[in-house]
Amino acid sequence: MGKSKRDAVVVILIVNAILISLMELIVPVPIPVPGVKLGLANIITIIAIVFLDLKDVLVIVFLRCIVVAVLSKGVTALPFSLSGGLLSAMVMWLVYKKMSYLFSIKGISVIGALTHNAAQIAVAWLILRETAVLYYLPVLLISAVATGLITGFVSELTAAEITRRGIFSNTGEEPGDVN
Amino acid sequence: MNTRMFKTGDILLMVGVAAIALLFTAWQNLSVSPGGQITAVITQDGNLVEQIGLNDLKAPASIEINEPIHQVILAENGRIRFSESDCPNKICVKTGWLNKPGDRAVCTHSKVIITIVGDNKEVDTLAY
């Protein structure tokens, strides 16, 4: 992938991640447990991990968290979404690069969801200074497996389709790379 | 890329996480035995605000918190709850009555936490 094409792909993925996050807030998910959400923006993170390098992945997650926090949840939620988002992106990237023989994208997505929840519990503990947040652990573990599987399935299908159609591959002329 | 297949790691991971969650829940439930003295501990930002024994409460008592938002905590014989709060989502009020050791109501907005502690030593170590 040439530089200008990669920049375009990064921007497209950032905008998609923001839109998916905002859409998820608008559509209520019928889960009776507070704090549990699908985390559909994770799909974009995984696609970025499959096709781009770590720096681009982190830029996408960072900008998505900031824009979504400013537009919806407020800046108080920022430490939660940033720590969870960045840490889970890094862990998923590592597992994808080093342990793909052991985990499919579904498994990597579950690992990402687990890391995300663990980071949020850690931040909640730092802010509240209370071990009370640990009581929430079983709920968050189970929900991470469920939501991670759902987003993992979608990501795997999307990534396979992108590869099959060669959307991100370097075919055709790139205006920026002509000279 | 085969999108229908699970790899070994996927299955081990999911079974492992489910097992940990189940064990954790079981441990939580088993280490709390019902009955005995119960005490409500109210903290704000980690600092103790008030400690009330709920077994020997003759008349309902209410505790008001004015900083950073107005909140009212209502204690009756054997139970306690957030009854009013000016926080945006009111999760603390919706938590309802707390009546057994290990029960907690948390307001992340004002950092106020109500915890029920029993006379069981195990619960105390679990909670703190």
PDB file of C-alpha atoms in Angstrom, chain A:
ATOM      1  CA  MET A   1       0.000   0.000   0.000  1.00  0.00           C
ATOM      2  CA  GLY A   2       1.439   3.371  -1.011  1.00  0.00           C
ATOM      3  CA  LYS A   3       1.684   6.213   1.469  1.00  0.00           C
ATOM      4  CA  SER A   4      -1.184   8.313   0.136  1.00  0.00           C
ATOM      5  CA  LYS A   5      -3.450   5.313  -0.138  1.00  0.00           C
ATOM      6  CA  ARG A   6      -2.557   4.236   3.384  1.00  0.00           C
ATOM      7  CA  ASP A   7      -3.321   7.731   4.721  1.00  0.00           C
ATOM      8  CA  ALA A   8      -6.685   7.631   2.955  1.00  0.00           C
ATOM      9  CA  VAL A   9      -7.443   4.212   4.439  1.00  0.00           C
ATOM     10  CA  VAL A  10      -6.488   5.465   7.935  1.00  0.00           C
ATOM     11  CA  VAL A  11      -8.842   8.454   7.595  1.00  0.00           C
ATOM     12  CA  ILE A  12     -11.657   6.260   6.278  1.00  0.00           C
ATOM     13  CA  LEU A  13     -11.222   3.856   9.201  1.00  0.00           C
ATOM     14  CA  ILE A  14     -11.155   6.720  11.765  1.00  0.00           C
ATOM     15  CA  VAL A  15     -14.386   8.181  10.407  1.00  0.00           C
ATOM     16  CA  ASN A  16     -16.018   4.759  10.296  1.00  0.00           C
ATOM     17  CA  ALA A  17     -14.961   3.999  13.876  1.00  0.00           C
ATOM     18  CA  ILE A  18     -16.441   7.306  15.080  1.00  0.00           C
ATOM     19  CA  LEU A  19     -19.706   6.732  13.202  1.00  0.00           C
ATOM     20  CA  ILE A  20     -20.036   3.160  14.468  1.00  0.00           C
ATOM     21  CA  SER A  21     -19.394   4.275  18.073  1.00  0.00           C
ATOM     22  CA  LEU A  22     -21.995   7.038  17.833  1.00  0.00           C
ATOM     23  CA  MET A  23     -24.527   4.742  16.162  1.00  0.00           C
ATOM     24  CA  GLU A  24     -24.038   2.228  18.935  1.00  0.00           C
ATOM     25  CA  LEU A  25     -24.935   4.911  21.487  1.00  0.00           C
ATOM     26  CA  ILE A  26     -28.127   5.806  19.633  1.00  0.00           C
ATOM     27  CA  VAL A  27     -29.384   2.236  19.219  1.00  0.00           C
ATOM     28  CA  PRO A  28     -30.177   0.816  22.662  1.00  0.00           C
ATOM     29  CA  VAL A  29     -28.884  -2.706  23.262  1.00  0.00           C
ATOM     30  CA  PRO A  30     -31.354  -4.803  25.270  1.00  0.00           C
ATOM     31  CA  ILE A  31     -28.829  -6.007  27.883  1.00  0.00           C
ATOM     32  CA  PRO A  32     -30.028  -5.498  31.478  1.00  0.00           C
ATOM     33  CA  VAL A  33     -26.502  -5.007  32.857  1.00  0.00           C
ATOM     34  CA  PRO A  34     -25.139  -1.450  33.102  1.00  0.00           C
ATOM     35  CA  GLY A  35     -21.764  -0.842  31.494  1.00  0.00           C
ATOM     36  CA  VAL A  36     -22.001  -3.683  28.992  1.00  0.00           C
ATOM     37  CA  LYS A  37     -21.904  -2.721  25.339  1.00  0.00           C
ATOM     38  CA  LEU A  38     -21.044  -4.450  22.092  1.00  0.00           C
ATOM     39  CA  GLY A  39     -18.016  -2.317  21.313  1.00  0.00           C
ATOM     40  CA  LEU A  40     -18.641  -2.377  17.584  1.00  0.00           C
ATOM     41  CA  ALA A  41     -15.782   0.075  16.964  1.00  0.00           C
ATOM     42  CA  ASN A  42     -13.542  -2.887  17.800  1.00  0.00           C
ATOM     43  CA  ILE A  43     -14.324  -4.184  14.299  1.00  0.00           C
ATOM     44  CA  ILE A  44     -12.483  -1.200  12.829  1.00  0.00           C
ATOM     45  CA  THR A  45      -9.559  -1.686  15.226  1.00  0.00           C
ATOM     46  CA  ILE A  46      -9.209  -5.313  14.115  1.00  0.00           C
ATOM     47  CA  ILE A  47      -9.389  -4.429  10.416  1.00  0.00           C
ATOM     48  CA  ALA A  48      -6.662  -1.845  11.039  1.00  0.00           C
ATOM     49  CA  ILE A  49      -4.557  -4.448  12.851  1.00  0.00           C
ATOM     50  CA  VAL A  50      -4.883  -6.884   9.945  1.00  0.00           C
ATOM     51  CA  PHE A  51      -4.037  -4.399   7.178  1.00  0.00           C
ATOM     52  CA  LEU A  52      -1.992  -1.579   8.764  1.00  0.00           C
ATOM     53  CA  ASP A  53       0.904  -1.230  11.216  1.00  0.00           C
ATOM     54  CA  LEU A  54       0.733  -0.552  14.942  1.00  0.00           C
ATOM     55  CA  LYS A  55       1.263   3.212  14.659  1.00  0.00           C
ATOM     56  CA  ASP A  56      -1.765   3.616  12.375  1.00  0.00           C
ATOM     57  CA  VAL A  57      -3.870   1.367  14.610  1.00  0.00           C
ATOM     58  CA  LEU A  58      -3.069   3.484  17.673  1.00  0.00           C
ATOM     59  CA  VAL A  59      -3.778   6.736  15.779  1.00  0.00           C
ATOM     60  CA  ILE A  60      -7.184   5.369  14.746  1.00  0.00           C
ATOM     61  CA  VAL A  61      -8.108   4.269  18.283  1.00  0.00           C
ATOM     62  CA  PHE A  62      -6.782   7.473  19.888  1.00  0.00           C
ATOM     63  CA  LEU A  63      -8.672   9.858  17.591  1.00  0.00           C
ATOM     64  CA  ARG A  64     -11.853   7.783  17.755  1.00  0.00           C
ATOM     65  CA  CYS A  65     -11.823   7.843  21.585  1.00  0.00           C
ATOM     66  CA  ILE A  66     -11.233  11.607  21.728  1.00  0.00           C
ATOM     67  CA  VAL A  67     -13.907  12.522  19.174  1.00  0.00           C
ATOM     68  CA  VAL A  68     -16.506  10.153  20.659  1.00  0.00           C
ATOM     69  CA  ALA A  69     -15.770  11.404  24.199  1.00  0.00           C
ATOM     70  CA  VAL A  70     -16.138  15.046  23.149  1.00  0.00           C
ATOM     71  CA  LEU A  71     -19.307  14.402  21.118  1.00  0.00           C
ATOM     72  CA  SER A  72     -21.142  12.143  23.550  1.00  0.00           C
ATOM     73  CA  LYS A  73     -19.978  10.747  26.862  1.00  0.00           C
ATOM     74  CA  GLY A  74     -18.052  13.784  28.059  1.00  0.00           C
ATOM     75  CA  VAL A  75     -14.412  14.132  28.953  1.00  0.00           C
ATOM     76  CA  THR A  76     -14.813  12.305  32.300  1.00  0.00           C
ATOM     77  CA  ALA A  77     -15.233   9.067  30.332  1.00  0.00           C
ATOM     78  CA  LEU A  78     -12.024   9.697  28.382  1.00  0.00           C
ATOM     79  CA  PRO A  79      -9.530   7.968  30.736  1.00  0.00           C
ATOM     80  CA  PHE A  80     -11.743   4.858  30.630  1.00  0.00           C
ATOM     81  CA  SER A  81     -12.149   4.646  26.859  1.00  0.00           C
ATOM     82  CA  LEU A  82      -8.549   5.675  26.092  1.00  0.00           C
ATOM     83  CA  SER A  83      -6.901   3.204  28.466  1.00  0.00           C
ATOM     84  CA  GLY A  84      -9.203   0.376  27.390  1.00  0.00           C
ATOM     85  CA  GLY A  85      -8.987   1.183  23.692  1.00  0.00           C
ATOM     86  CA  LEU A  86      -5.230   1.681  23.392  1.00  0.00           C
ATOM     87  CA  LEU A  87      -4.256  -1.223  25.643  1.00  0.00           C
ATOM     88  CA  SER A  88      -6.599  -3.678  23.928  1.00  0.00           C
ATOM     89  CA  ALA A  89      -5.370  -2.514  20.501  1.00  0.00           C
ATOM     90  CA  MET A  90      -1.752  -3.139  21.499  1.00  0.00           C
ATOM     91  CA  VAL A  91      -2.497  -6.568  22.982  1.00  0.00           C
ATOM     92  CA  MET A  92      -4.570  -7.605  19.947  1.00  0.00           C
ATOM     93  CA  TRP A  93      -1.796  -6.443  17.609  1.00  0.00           C
ATOM     94  CA  LEU A  94       0.786  -8.492  19.514  1.00  0.00           C
ATOM     95  CA  VAL A  95      -1.384 -11.611  19.562  1.00  0.00           C
ATOM     96  CA  TYR A  96      -2.208 -11.213  15.859  1.00  0.00           C
ATOM     97  CA  LYS A  97       1.452 -10.855  14.884  1.00  0.00           C
ATOM     98  CA  LYS A  98       2.954 -13.482  17.190  1.00  0.00           C
ATOM     99  CA  MET A  99       0.242 -16.021  17.998  1.00  0.00           C
ATOM    100  CA  SER A 100      -1.970 -16.279  14.914  1.00  0.00           C
ATOM    101  CA  TYR A 101      -1.280 -20.013  14.752  1.00  0.00           C
ATOM    102  CA  LEU A 102      -3.112 -20.354  18.075  1.00  0.00           C
ATOM    103  CA  PHE A 103      -5.900 -17.774  17.834  1.00  0.00           C
ATOM    104  CA  SER A 104      -8.278 -16.897  15.016  1.00  0.00           C
ATOM    105  CA  ILE A 105      -9.563 -13.326  14.685  1.00  0.00           C
ATOM    106  CA  LYS A 106     -12.542 -14.316  16.841  1.00  0.00           C
ATOM    107  CA  GLY A 107     -10.184 -15.315  19.645  1.00  0.00           C
ATOM    108  CA  ILE A 108      -8.122 -12.152  19.192  1.00  0.00           C
ATOM    109  CA  SER A 109     -11.304 -10.088  19.423  1.00  0.00           C
ATOM    110  CA  VAL A 110     -12.239 -11.859  22.684  1.00  0.00           C
ATOM    111  CA  ILE A 111      -8.733 -11.145  24.041  1.00  0.00           C
ATOM    112  CA  GLY A 112      -9.180  -7.495  23.060  1.00  0.00           C
ATOM    113  CA  ALA A 113     -12.538  -7.277  24.820  1.00  0.00           C
ATOM    114  CA  LEU A 114     -11.043  -8.885  27.946  1.00  0.00           C
ATOM    115  CA  THR A 115      -8.112  -6.445  27.942  1.00  0.00           C
ATOM    116  CA  HIS A 116     -10.488  -3.543  27.403  1.00  0.00           C
ATOM    117  CA  ASN A 117     -12.604  -4.527  30.410  1.00  0.00           C
ATOM    118  CA  ALA A 118      -9.579  -5.267  32.585  1.00  0.00           C
ATOM    119  CA  ALA A 119      -8.109  -1.841  31.802  1.00  0.00           C
ATOM    120  CA  GLN A 120     -11.400  -0.169  32.649  1.00  0.00           C
ATOM    121  CA  ILE A 121     -11.638  -1.999  35.980  1.00  0.00           C
ATOM    122  CA  ALA A 122      -8.072  -0.927  36.739  1.00  0.00           C
ATOM    123  CA  VAL A 123      -8.860   2.720  35.942  1.00  0.00           C
ATOM    124  CA  ALA A 124     -12.103   2.541  37.943  1.00  0.00           C
ATOM    125  CA  TRP A 125     -10.067   1.197  40.857  1.00  0.00           C
ATOM    126  CA  LEU A 126      -7.513   4.003  40.506  1.00  0.00           C
ATOM    127  CA  ILE A 127     -10.242   6.662  40.456  1.00  0.00           C
ATOM    128  CA  LEU A 128     -12.504   5.208  43.150  1.00  0.00           C
ATOM    129  CA  ARG A 129      -9.723   3.658  45.281  1.00  0.00           C
ATOM    130  CA  GLU A 130     -12.124   0.852  46.119  1.00  0.00           C
ATOM    131  CA  THR A 131     -11.927  -2.892  45.616  1.00  0.00           C
ATOM    132  CA  ALA A 132     -15.722  -2.768  45.159  1.00  0.00           C
ATOM    133  CA  VAL A 133     -15.165  -2.640  41.413  1.00  0.00           C
ATOM    134  CA  LEU A 134     -13.782  -6.198  41.547  1.00  0.00           C
ATOM    135  CA  TYR A 135     -17.297  -7.470  42.263  1.00  0.00           C
ATOM    136  CA  TYR A 136     -18.054  -6.575  38.668  1.00  0.00           C
ATOM    137  CA  LEU A 137     -15.345  -8.842  37.304  1.00  0.00           C
ATOM    138  CA  PRO A 138     -17.415 -11.994  36.503  1.00  0.00           C
ATOM    139  CA  VAL A 139     -20.011  -9.932  34.636  1.00  0.00           C
ATOM    140  CA  LEU A 140     -17.353  -8.172  32.591  1.00  0.00           C
ATOM    141  CA  LEU A 141     -15.489 -11.440  31.868  1.00  0.00           C
ATOM    142  CA  ILE A 142     -18.571 -13.185  30.499  1.00  0.00           C
ATOM    143  CA  SER A 143     -19.725 -10.144  28.549  1.00  0.00           C
ATOM    144  CA  ALA A 144     -16.240  -9.756  27.049  1.00  0.00           C
ATOM    145  CA  VAL A 145     -16.431 -13.288  25.644  1.00  0.00           C
ATOM    146  CA  ALA A 146     -19.909 -12.701  24.192  1.00  0.00           C
ATOM    147  CA  THR A 147     -19.296  -9.264  22.703  1.00  0.00           C
ATOM    148  CA  GLY A 148     -15.767 -10.195  21.591  1.00  0.00           C
ATOM    149  CA  LEU A 149     -17.149 -13.183  19.676  1.00  0.00           C
ATOM    150  CA  ILE A 150     -19.780 -11.073  17.928  1.00  0.00           C
ATOM    151  CA  THR A 151     -17.389  -8.328  16.864  1.00  0.00           C
ATOM    152  CA  GLY A 152     -14.743 -10.966  16.052  1.00  0.00           C
ATOM    153  CA  PHE A 153     -17.105 -12.764  13.666  1.00  0.00           C
ATOM    154  CA  VAL A 154     -17.960  -9.531  11.858  1.00  0.00           C
ATOM    155  CA  SER A 155     -14.290  -8.486  11.698  1.00  0.00           C
ATOM    156  CA  GLU A 156     -13.169 -11.835  10.342  1.00  0.00           C
ATOM    157  CA  LEU A 157     -15.826 -11.785   7.601  1.00  0.00           C
ATOM    158  CA  THR A 158     -15.031  -8.162   6.715  1.00  0.00           C
ATOM    159  CA  ALA A 159     -11.273  -8.736   6.648  1.00  0.00           C
ATOM    160  CA  ALA A 160     -11.715 -11.828   4.436  1.00  0.00           C
ATOM    161  CA  GLU A 161     -13.944  -9.870   2.052  1.00  0.00           C
ATOM    162  CA  ILE A 162     -11.478  -6.952   1.880  1.00  0.00           C
ATOM    163  CA  THR A 163      -8.670  -9.411   1.073  1.00  0.00           C
ATOM    164  CA  ARG A 164     -10.778 -11.247  -1.519  1.00  0.00           C
ATOM    165  CA  ARG A 165     -11.703  -8.061  -3.364  1.00  0.00           C
ATOM    166  CA  GLY A 166      -8.217  -6.591  -2.982  1.00  0.00           C
ATOM    167  CA  ILE A 167      -9.626  -3.279  -1.775  1.00  0.00           C
ATOM    168  CA  PHE A 168      -6.559  -2.375   0.312  1.00  0.00           C
ATOM    169  CA  SER A 169      -3.985  -4.000  -1.972  1.00  0.00           C
ATOM    170  CA  ASN A 170      -1.737  -1.851  -4.114  1.00  0.00           C
ATOM    171  CA  THR A 171      -3.373  -2.185  -7.518  1.00  0.00           C
ATOM    172  CA  GLY A 172      -3.953   0.669  -9.971  1.00  0.00           C
ATOM    173  CA  GLU A 173      -2.269   4.046 -10.266  1.00  0.00           C
ATOM    174  CA  GLU A 174      -1.843   6.187  -7.187  1.00  0.00           C
ATOM    175  CA  PRO A 175      -1.987   9.905  -7.952  1.00  0.00           C
ATOM    176  CA  GLY A 176       0.351  10.723  -5.078  1.00  0.00           C
ATOM    177  CA  ASP A 177       3.053   8.279  -6.142  1.00  0.00           C
ATOM    178  CA  VAL A 178       3.293   9.191  -9.845  1.00  0.00           C
ATOM    179  CA  ASN A 179       6.511  11.234  -9.753  1.00  0.00           C
TER     180      ASN A 179
END
